[in-house]
mmCIF file of C-alpha atoms in Angstrom:
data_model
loop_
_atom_site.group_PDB
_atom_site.id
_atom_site.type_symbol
_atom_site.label_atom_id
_atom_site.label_comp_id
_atom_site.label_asym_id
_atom_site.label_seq_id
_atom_site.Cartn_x
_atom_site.Cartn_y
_atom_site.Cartn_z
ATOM 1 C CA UNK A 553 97.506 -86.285 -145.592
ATOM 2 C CA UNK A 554 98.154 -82.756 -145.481
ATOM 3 C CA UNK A 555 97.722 -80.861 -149.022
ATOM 4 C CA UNK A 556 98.213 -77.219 -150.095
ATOM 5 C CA UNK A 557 95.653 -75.439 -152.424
ATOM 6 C CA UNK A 558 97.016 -72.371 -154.165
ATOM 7 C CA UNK A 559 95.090 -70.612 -157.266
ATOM 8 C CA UNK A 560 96.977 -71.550 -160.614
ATOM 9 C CA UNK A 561 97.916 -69.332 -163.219
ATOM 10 C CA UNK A 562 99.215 -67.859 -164.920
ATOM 11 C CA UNK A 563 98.857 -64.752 -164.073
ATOM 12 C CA UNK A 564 99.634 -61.571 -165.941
ATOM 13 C CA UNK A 565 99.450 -58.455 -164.527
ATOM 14 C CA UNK A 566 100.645 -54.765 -165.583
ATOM 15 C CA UNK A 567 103.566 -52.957 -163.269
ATOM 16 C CA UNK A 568 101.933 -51.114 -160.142
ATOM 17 C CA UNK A 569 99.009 -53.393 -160.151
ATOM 18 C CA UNK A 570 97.748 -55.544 -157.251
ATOM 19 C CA UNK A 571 98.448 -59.149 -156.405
ATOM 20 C CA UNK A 572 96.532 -61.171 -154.187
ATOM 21 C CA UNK A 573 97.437 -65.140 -154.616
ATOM 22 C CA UNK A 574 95.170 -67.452 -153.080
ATOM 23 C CA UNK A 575 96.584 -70.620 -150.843
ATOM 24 C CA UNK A 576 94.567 -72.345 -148.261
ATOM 25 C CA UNK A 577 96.092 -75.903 -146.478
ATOM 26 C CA UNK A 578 94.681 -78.555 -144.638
ATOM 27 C CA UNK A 579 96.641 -80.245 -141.912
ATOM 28 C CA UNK A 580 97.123 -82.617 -139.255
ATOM 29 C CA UNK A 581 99.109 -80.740 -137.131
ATOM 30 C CA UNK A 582 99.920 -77.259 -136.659
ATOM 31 C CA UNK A 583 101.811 -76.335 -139.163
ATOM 32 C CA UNK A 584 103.898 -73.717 -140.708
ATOM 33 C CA UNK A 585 103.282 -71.932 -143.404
ATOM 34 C CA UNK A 586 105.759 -70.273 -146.091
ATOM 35 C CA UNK A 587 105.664 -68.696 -149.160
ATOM 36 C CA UNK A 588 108.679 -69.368 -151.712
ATOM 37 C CA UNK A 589 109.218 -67.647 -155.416
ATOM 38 C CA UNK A 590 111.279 -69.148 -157.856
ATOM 39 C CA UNK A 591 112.730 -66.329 -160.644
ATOM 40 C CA UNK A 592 113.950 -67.687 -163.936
ATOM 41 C CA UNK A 593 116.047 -70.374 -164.121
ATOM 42 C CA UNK A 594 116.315 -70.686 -160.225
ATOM 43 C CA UNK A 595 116.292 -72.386 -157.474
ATOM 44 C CA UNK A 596 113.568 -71.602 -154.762
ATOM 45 C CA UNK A 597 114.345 -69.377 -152.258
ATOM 46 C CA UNK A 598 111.980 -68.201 -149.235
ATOM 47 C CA UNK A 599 109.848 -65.010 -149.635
ATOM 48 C CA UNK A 600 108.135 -64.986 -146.141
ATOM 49 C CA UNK A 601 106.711 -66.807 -143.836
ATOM 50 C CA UNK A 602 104.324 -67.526 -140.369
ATOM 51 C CA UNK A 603 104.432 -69.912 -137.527
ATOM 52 C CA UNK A 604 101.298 -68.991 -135.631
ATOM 53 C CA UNK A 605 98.040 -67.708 -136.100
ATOM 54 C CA UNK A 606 97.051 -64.588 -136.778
ATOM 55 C CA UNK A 607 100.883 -64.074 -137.754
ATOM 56 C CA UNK A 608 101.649 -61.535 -141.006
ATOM 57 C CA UNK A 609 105.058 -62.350 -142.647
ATOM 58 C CA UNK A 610 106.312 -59.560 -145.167
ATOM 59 C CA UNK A 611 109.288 -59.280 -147.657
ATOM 60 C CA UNK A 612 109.990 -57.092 -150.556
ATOM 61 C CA UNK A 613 106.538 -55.434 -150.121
ATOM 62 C CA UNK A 614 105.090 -59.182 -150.058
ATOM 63 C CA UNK A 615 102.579 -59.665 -147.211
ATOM 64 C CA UNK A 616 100.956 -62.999 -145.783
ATOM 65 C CA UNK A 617 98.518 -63.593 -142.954
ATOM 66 C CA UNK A 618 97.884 -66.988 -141.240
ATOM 67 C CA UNK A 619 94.648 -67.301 -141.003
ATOM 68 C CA UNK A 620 93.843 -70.723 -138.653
ATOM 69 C CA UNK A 621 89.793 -70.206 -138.776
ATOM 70 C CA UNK A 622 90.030 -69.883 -142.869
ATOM 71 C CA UNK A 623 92.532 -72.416 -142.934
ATOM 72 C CA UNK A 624 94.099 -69.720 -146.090
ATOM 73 C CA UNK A 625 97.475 -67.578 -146.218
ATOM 74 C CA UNK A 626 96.698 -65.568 -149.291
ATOM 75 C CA UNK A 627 99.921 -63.500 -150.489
ATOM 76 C CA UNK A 628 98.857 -60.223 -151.749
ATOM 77 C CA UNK A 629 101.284 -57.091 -152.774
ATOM 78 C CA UNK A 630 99.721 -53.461 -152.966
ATOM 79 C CA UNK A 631 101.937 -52.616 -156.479
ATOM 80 C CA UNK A 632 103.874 -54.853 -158.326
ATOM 81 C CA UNK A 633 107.316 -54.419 -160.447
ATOM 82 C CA UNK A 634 108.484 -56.280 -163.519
ATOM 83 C CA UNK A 635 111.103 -57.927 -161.232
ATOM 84 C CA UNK A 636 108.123 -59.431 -159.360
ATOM 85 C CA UNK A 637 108.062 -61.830 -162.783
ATOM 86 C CA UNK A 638 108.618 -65.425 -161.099
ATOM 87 C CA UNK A 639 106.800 -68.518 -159.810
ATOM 88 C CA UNK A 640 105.084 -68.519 -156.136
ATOM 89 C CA UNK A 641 105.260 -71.553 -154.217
ATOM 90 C CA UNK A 642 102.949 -72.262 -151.083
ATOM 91 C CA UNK A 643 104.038 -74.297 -148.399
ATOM 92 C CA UNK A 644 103.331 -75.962 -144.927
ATOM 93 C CA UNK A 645 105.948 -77.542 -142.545
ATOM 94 C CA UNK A 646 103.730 -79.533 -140.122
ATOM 95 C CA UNK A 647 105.402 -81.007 -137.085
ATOM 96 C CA UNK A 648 102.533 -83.406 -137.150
ATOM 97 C CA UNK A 649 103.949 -85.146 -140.416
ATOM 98 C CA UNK A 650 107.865 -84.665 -139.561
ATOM 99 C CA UNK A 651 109.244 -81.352 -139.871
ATOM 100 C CA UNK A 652 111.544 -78.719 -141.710
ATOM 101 C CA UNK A 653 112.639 -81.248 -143.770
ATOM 102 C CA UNK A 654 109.341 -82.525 -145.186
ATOM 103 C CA UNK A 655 107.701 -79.506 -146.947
ATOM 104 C CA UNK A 656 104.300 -79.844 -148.448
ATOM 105 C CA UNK A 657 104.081 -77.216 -151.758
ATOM 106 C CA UNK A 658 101.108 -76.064 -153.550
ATOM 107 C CA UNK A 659 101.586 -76.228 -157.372
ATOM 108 C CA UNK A 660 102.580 -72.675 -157.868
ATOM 109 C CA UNK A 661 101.456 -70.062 -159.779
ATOM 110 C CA UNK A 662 103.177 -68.330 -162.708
ATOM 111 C CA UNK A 663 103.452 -64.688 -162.329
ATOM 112 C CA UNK A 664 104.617 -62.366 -165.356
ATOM 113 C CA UNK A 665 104.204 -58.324 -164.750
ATOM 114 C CA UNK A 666 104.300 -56.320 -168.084
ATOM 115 C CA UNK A 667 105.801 -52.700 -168.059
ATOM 116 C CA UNK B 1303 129.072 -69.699 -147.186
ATOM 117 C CA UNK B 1304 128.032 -71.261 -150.586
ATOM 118 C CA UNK B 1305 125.221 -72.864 -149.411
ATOM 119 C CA UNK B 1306 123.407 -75.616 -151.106
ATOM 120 C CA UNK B 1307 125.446 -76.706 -153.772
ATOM 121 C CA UNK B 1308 124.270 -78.860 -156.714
ATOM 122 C CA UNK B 1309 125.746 -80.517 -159.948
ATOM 123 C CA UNK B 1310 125.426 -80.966 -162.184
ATOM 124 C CA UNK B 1311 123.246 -78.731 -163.528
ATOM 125 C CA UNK B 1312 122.345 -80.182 -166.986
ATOM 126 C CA UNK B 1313 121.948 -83.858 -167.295
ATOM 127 C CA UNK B 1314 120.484 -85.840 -170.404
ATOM 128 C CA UNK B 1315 120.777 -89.670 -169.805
ATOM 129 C CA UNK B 1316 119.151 -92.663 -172.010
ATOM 130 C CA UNK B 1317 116.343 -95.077 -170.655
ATOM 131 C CA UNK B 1318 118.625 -97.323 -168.248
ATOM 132 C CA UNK B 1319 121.446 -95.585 -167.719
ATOM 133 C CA UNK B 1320 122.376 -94.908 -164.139
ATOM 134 C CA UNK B 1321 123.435 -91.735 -162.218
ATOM 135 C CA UNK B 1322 124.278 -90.091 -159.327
ATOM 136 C CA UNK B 1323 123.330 -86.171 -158.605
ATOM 137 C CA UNK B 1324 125.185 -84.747 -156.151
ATOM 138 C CA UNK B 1325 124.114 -82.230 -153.364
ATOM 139 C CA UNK B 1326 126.534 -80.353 -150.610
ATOM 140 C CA UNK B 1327 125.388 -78.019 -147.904
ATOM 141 C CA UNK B 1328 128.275 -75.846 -145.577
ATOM 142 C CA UNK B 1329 125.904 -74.451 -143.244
ATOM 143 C CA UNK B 1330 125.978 -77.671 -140.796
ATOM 144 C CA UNK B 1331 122.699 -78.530 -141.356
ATOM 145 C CA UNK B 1332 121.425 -81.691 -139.815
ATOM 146 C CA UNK B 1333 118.570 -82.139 -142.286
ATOM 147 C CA UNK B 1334 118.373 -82.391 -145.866
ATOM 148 C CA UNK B 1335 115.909 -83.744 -148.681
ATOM 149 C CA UNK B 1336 115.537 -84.047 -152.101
ATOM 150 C CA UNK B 1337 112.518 -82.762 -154.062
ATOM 151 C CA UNK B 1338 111.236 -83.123 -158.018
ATOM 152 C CA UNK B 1339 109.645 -80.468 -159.543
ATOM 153 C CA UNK B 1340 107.391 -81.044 -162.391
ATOM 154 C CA UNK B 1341 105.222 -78.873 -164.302
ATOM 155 C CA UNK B 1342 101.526 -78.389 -162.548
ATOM 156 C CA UNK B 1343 103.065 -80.710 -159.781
ATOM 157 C CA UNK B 1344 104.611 -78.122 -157.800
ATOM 158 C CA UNK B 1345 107.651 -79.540 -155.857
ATOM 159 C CA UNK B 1346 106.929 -83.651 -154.361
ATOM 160 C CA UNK B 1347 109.530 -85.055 -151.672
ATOM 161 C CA UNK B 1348 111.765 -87.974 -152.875
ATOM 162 C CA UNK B 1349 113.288 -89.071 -149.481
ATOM 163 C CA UNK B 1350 114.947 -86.884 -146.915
ATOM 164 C CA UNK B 1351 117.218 -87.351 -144.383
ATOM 165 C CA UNK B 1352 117.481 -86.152 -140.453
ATOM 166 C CA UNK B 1353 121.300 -86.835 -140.139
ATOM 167 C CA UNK B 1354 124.381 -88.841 -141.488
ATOM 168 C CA UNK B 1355 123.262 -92.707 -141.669
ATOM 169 C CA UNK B 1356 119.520 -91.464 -141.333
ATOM 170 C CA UNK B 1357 117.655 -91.748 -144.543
ATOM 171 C CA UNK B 1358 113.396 -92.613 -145.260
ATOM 172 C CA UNK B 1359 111.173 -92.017 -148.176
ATOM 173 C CA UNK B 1360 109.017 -88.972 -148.865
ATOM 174 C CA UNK B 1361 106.252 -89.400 -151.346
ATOM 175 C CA UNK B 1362 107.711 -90.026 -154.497
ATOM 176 C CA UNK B 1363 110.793 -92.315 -153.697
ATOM 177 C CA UNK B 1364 110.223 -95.089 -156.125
ATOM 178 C CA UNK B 1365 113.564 -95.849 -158.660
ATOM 179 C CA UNK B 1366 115.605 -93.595 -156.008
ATOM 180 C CA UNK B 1367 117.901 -94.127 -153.448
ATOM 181 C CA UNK B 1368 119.953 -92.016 -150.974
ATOM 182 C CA UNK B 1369 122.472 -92.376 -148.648
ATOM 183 C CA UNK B 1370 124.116 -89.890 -146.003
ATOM 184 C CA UNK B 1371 127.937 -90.442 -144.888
ATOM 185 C CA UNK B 1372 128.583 -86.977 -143.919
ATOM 186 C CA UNK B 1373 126.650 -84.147 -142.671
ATOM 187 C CA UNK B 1374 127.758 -81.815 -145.764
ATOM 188 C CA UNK B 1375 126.579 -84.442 -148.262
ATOM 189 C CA UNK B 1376 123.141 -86.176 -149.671
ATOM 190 C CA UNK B 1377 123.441 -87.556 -153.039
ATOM 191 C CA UNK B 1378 120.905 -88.645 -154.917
ATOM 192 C CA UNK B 1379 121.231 -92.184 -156.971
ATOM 193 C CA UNK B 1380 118.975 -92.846 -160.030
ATOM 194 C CA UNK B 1381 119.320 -97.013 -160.522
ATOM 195 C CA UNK B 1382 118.180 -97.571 -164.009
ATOM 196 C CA UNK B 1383 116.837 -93.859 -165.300
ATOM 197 C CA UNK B 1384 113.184 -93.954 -167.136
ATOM 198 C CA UNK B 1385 111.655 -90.656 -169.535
ATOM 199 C CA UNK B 1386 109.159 -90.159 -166.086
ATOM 200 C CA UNK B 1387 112.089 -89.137 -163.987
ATOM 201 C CA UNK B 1388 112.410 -86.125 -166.591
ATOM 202 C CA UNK B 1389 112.150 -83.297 -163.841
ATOM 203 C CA UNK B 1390 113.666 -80.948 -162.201
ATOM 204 C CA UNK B 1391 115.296 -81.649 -158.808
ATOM 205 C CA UNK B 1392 116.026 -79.800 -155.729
ATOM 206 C CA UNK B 1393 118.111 -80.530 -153.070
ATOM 207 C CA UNK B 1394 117.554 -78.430 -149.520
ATOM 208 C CA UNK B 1395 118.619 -78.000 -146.052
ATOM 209 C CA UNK B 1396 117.487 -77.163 -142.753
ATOM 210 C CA UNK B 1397 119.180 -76.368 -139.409
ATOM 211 C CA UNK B 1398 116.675 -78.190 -137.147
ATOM 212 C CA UNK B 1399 113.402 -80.257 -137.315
ATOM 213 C CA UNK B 1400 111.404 -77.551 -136.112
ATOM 214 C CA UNK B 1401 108.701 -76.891 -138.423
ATOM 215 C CA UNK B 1402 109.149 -72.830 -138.402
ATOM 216 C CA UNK B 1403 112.541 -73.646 -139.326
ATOM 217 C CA UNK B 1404 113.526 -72.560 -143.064
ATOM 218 C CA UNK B 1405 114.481 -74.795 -145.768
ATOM 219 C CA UNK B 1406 117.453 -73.624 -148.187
ATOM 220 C CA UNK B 1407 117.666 -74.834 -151.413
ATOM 221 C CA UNK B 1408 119.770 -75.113 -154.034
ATOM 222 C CA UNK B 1409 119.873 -73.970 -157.938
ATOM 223 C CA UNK B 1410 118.630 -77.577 -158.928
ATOM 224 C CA UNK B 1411 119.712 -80.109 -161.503
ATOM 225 C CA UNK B 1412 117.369 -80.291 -165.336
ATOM 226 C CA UNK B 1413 117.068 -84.226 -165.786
ATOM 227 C CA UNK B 1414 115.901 -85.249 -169.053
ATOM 228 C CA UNK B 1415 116.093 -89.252 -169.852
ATOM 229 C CA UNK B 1416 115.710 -90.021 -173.377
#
């Protein structure tokens, strides 16, 4: 079936640093893939996301490329903020399997950025 | 809009018990599902459902069941709780079936069965 394979933290990083968090997927289908952060003591909510190849989703300085040949959509963020602090959550939709309403997730990673 | 509702949000039950946790969406959306989230896990589908009176198991559906009278409404019924359905658990939404379509979800409900 399909799976998602993100690095796994945690990670700790120091404000203005770089991110890069590594998720590649396999799939039956052609799917969709999103990235989703959960802050403290919330729910998940959707940070960005791509439908096609070649495809770059960006949010809050958050960037994503679907890469089909690697099979990876890495999320990487050129300086990060305390706020940043949360849990990252890869995911595929894959029309293949069902749809919207069947996400796959990775297991997340744990990010914490000290001032 | 409110969203995807959940309660409650704290719930400690003993080995046996039953319960029901109760999701609501107001955005109309025809699709909804119920996840667990447990720690290294990430987030594992417990059933979902494509409309009112359509309901099927995701991966983890064992000692849950789900039914869907409305459109606005997908509870989730635990029969006879045991300490491994401690978890987290999300409900979500989604306008359509299309796979670039987003999923909404709620604030979740903490589970713990003593």
């Amino acid at each position: 079936g399909d799976s998602v394979t993100q690095m796994e933290g945690p990670v700790t990083l120091s404000e203005e640093a770089c991110l890069t968090i590594n998720c590649t997927y396999t799939a039956t289908g052609y799917p969709s893939l999103f990235w989703y952060v959960q802050y403290p003591g919330e729910g998940l909510q959707l940070l960005l996301k791509a439908t096609k190849a070649d495809d770059k989703g960006s949010n809050k300085g958050f960037e994503a490329t679907y890469r089909k040949e690697t099979t990876s959509f890495h999320l990487e963020k050129g300086s990060v903020q305390v706020s940043d602090s949360a849990v990252y959550f890869c995911a595929l939709s894959d029309g293949a399997q069902g749809g919207s309403e069947k996400l796959v997730f990775g297991k997340g990673t744990k990010l914490t950025v000290n001032p | 809009n409110a969203g995807v509702t959940q309660t409650p949000k704290f719930q400690v039950l003993k080995t046996g018990q039953s319960m029901t946790l109760q999701c609501a969406q107001d955005m109309n959306h025809e699709y909804m599902s119920w996840y667990r989230q447990d720690p290294g896990m990430g987030l594992r589908l417990i059933h979902y459902s494509v409309g009112a009176g359509i309901t099927d198991q995701g991966e983890v559906p064992n000692g849950y069941n789900v039914s869907r009278s409305t459109t606005e409404d997908f509870p989730l019924r635990l029969l006879s709780a045991a300490p491994s359905q401690t978890s987290v658990y999300f409900c979500a939404s989604s306008y359509s079936q299309e796979t670039t379509d987003t999923q909404y979800f709620g604030p979740g409900t903490r589970l713990t069965v003593l």
